[in-house]
Coordinates of C-alpha atoms in Angstrom, one line a residue:
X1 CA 27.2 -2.5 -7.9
X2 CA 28.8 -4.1 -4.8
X3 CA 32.3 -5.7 -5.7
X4 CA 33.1 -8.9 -4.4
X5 CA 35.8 -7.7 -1.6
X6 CA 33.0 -5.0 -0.2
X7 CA 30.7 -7.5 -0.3
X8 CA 33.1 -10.1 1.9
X9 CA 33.6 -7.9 4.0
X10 CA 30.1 -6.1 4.5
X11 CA 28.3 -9.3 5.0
X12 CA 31.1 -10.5 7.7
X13 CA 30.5 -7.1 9.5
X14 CA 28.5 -7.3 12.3
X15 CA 28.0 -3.7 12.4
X16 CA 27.2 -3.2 8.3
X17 CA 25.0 -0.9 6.9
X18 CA 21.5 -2.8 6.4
X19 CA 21.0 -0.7 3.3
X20 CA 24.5 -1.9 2.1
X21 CA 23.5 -6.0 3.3
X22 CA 19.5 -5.0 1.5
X23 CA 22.0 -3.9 -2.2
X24 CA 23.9 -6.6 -1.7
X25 CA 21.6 -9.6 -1.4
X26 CA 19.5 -8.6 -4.6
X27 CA 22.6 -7.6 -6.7
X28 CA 24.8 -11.0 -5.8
X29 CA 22.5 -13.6 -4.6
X30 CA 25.0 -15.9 -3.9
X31 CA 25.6 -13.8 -0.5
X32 CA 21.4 -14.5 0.6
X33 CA 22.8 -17.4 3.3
X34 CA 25.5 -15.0 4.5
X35 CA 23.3 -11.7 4.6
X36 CA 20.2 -13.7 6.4
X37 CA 22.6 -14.0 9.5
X38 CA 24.2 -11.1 9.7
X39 CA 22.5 -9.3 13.0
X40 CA 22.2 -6.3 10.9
X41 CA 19.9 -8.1 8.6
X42 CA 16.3 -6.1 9.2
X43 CA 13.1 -8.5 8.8
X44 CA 11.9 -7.1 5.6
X45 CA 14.7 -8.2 4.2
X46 CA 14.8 -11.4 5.5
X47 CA 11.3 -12.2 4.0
X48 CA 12.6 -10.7 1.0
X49 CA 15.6 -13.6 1.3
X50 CA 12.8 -16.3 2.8
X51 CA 10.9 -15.4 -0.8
X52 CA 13.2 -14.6 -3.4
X53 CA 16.6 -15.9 -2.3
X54 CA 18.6 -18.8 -3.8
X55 CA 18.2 -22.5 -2.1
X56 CA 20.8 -22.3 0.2
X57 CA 19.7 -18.6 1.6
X58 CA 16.1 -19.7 1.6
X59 CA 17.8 -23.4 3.6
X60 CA 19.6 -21.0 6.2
X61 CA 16.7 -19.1 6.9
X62 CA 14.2 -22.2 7.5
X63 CA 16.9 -23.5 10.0
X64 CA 16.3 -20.3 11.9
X65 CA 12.6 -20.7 12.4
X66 CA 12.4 -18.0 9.3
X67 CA 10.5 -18.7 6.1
X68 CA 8.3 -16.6 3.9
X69 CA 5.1 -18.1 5.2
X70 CA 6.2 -17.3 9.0
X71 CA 6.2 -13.5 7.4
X72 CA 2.4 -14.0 6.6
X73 CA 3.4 -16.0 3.0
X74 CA 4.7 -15.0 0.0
X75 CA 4.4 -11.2 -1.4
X76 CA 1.5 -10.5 -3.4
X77 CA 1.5 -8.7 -6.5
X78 CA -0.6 -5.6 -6.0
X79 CA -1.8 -5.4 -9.1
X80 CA -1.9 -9.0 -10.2
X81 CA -5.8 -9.9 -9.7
X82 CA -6.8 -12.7 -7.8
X83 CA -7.5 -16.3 -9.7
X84 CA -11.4 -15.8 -8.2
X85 CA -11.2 -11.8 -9.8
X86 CA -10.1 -13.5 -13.1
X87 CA -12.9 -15.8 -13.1
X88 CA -15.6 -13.4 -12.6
X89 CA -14.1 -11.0 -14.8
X90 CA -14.6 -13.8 -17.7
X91 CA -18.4 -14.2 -17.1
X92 CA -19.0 -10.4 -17.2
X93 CA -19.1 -8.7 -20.3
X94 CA -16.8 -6.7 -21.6
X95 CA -17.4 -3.0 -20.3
X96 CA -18.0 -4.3 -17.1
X97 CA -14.9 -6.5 -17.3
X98 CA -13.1 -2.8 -18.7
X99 CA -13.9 -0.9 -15.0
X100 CA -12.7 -3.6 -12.8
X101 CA -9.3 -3.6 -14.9
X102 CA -9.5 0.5 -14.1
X103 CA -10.3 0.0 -10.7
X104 CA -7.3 -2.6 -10.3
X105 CA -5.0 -0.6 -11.8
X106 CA -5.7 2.4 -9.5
X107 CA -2.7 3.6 -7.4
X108 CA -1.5 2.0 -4.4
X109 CA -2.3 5.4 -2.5
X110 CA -5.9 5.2 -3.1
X111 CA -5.7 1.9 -1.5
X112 CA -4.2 3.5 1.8
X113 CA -6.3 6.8 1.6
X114 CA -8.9 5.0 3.5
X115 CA -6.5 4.0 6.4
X116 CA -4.8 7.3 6.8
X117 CA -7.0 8.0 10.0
X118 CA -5.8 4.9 11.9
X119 CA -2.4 5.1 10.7
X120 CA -2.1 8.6 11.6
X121 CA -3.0 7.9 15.2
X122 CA -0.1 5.0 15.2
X123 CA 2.3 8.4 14.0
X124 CA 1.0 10.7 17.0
X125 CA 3.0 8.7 20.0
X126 CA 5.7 7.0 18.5
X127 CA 8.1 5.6 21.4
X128 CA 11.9 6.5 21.1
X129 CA 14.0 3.0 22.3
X130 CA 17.2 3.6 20.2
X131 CA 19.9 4.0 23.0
X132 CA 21.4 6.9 21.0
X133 CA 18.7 9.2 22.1
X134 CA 16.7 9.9 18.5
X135 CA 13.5 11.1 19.2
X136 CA 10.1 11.3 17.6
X137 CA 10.7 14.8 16.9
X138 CA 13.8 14.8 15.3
X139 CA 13.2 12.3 12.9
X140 CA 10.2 13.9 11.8
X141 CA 12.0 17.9 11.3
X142 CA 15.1 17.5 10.9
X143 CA 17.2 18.7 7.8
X144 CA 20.1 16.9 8.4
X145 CA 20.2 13.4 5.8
X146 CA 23.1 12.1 7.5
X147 CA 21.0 12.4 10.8
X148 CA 17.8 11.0 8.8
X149 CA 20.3 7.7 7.7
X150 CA 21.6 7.3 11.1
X151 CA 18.0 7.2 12.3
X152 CA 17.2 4.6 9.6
X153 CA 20.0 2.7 11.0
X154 CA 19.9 3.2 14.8
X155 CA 16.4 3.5 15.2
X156 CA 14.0 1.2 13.7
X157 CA 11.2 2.0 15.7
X158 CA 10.9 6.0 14.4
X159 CA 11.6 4.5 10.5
X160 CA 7.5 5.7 10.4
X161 CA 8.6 9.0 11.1
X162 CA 11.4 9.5 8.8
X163 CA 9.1 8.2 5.9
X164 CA 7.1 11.4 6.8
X165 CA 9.8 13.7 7.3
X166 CA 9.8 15.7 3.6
X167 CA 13.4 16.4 3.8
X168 CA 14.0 12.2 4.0
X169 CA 16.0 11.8 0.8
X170 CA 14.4 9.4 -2.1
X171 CA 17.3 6.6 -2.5
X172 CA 15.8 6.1 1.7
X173 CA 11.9 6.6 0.9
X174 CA 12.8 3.7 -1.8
X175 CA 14.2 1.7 0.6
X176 CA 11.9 2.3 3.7
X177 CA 9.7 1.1 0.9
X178 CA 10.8 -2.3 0.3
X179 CA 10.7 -2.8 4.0
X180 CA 7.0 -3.9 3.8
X181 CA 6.8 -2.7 7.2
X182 CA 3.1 -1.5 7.3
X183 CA 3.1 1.7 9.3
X184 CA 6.0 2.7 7.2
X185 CA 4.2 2.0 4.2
X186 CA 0.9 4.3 5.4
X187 CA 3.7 6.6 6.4
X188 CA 4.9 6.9 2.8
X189 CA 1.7 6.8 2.0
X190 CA 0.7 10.0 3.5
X191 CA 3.7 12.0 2.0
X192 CA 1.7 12.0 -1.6

C-alpha cells in the first residue's frame, strides 16, 4: 500500500509513474480528483475514475469533458448476462437453460480467438511516436523489464507490443490489462 506522503507527493508529480497514480487511486480513493488531473493519468484509468471513483473525482472529471459514458459507458461485467439473456433463459427449460450458463462462463480468450486475425494485422505495423526512440521491435524482443517498463511509460502507442513480448513481467500484463485498451487486450489475448 501507498502511504499518504508517497501518495502527496506522486499525485502532485507531473512526471509520476502512471502505474504508481493507477495503485494509488484504487487503494485511497480520496486522491480520484487529484490523480484524474495529473497529465500522467492514462485514459483507462480515467474511465476507471469516471466509473468507480468517489463524487468529487467523478465531479472533476465531468468538468473536463470526461465521464464514463464519453468512454463508451459504464464497464460491463463479462460474465454478468444481459437482463434480455436472463429472460430467455427463464422460459427455456432447464438443460437448455444449463448450456447457455456453460457457454457464458467460457473464458474471455475464446471470446477473442475469433478476432485474432484482425488484431494481428493491427500488431504487424505498429508506428513508433515516443520521442525516446522505442521501436516496434524492441518492445516486442527485448529482455530487458526495466526497458519493457520504460516502454509502458514512454511509449503508449507500442503498449500492444509489450503485451506480446513473453519476457513482459506479470505485475505489467495485469496492468496493461486494466487498461481496457482493446488492441492491448487482443494482444494479451494472443499470449495464451
Amino acid at each position: 500500500m501507498v502511504d499518504y506522503d508517497a501518495a502527496v507527493a506522486a499525485v502532485q508529480d507531473p512526471n509520476a509513474d502512471p502505474i504508481l497514480l493507477a495503485k494509488i487511486a484504487y487503494e485511497n480513493p480520496e486522491f480520484g480528483a487529484n490523480v484524474a488531473v495529473n497529465p500522467r493519468c492514462y485514459p483507462g484509468l480515467k474511465r476507471w475514475i469516471a466509473e468507480f471513483g468517489d463524487e468529487r473525482a467523478r465531479e472533476t472529471l465531468a468538468q473536463y469533458g470526461f465521464t464514463a459514458e464519453a468512454f463508451g459507458g459504464p464497464v460491463q461485467d463479462q460474465e454478468a448476462p444481459s437482463q434480455a439473456a436472463q429472460q430467455a433463459a427463464e422460459q427455456q427449460p432447464a438443460d437448455a437453460y444449463a448450456a447457455d450458463q456453460y457457454a457464458a462462463a467460457q473464458p474471455a480468450a475464446d471470446q477473442y480467438a475469433a478476432q485474432q486475425p484482425a488484431a494481428q494485422a493491427a500488431f504487424e505495423e505498429p508506428v513508433a511516436t515516443n520521442p525516446y526512440g522505442f521501436t516496434a521491435e524492441q518492445a516486442l524482443t527485448t529482455t530487458d523489464q526495466m526497458q519493457i517498463a520504460q516502454i509502458a511509460q514512454y511509449a503508449p502507442e507500442l503498449r500492444a507490443c509489450i503485451a506480446r513480448n513473453p519476457n513482459t513481467y506479470p505485475a505489467l500484463i495485469e496492468w496493461l490489462g486494466q487498461l481496457g485498451d482493446p488492441a492491448i487486450n487482443a494482444a494479451l489475448a494472443s499470449r495464451q
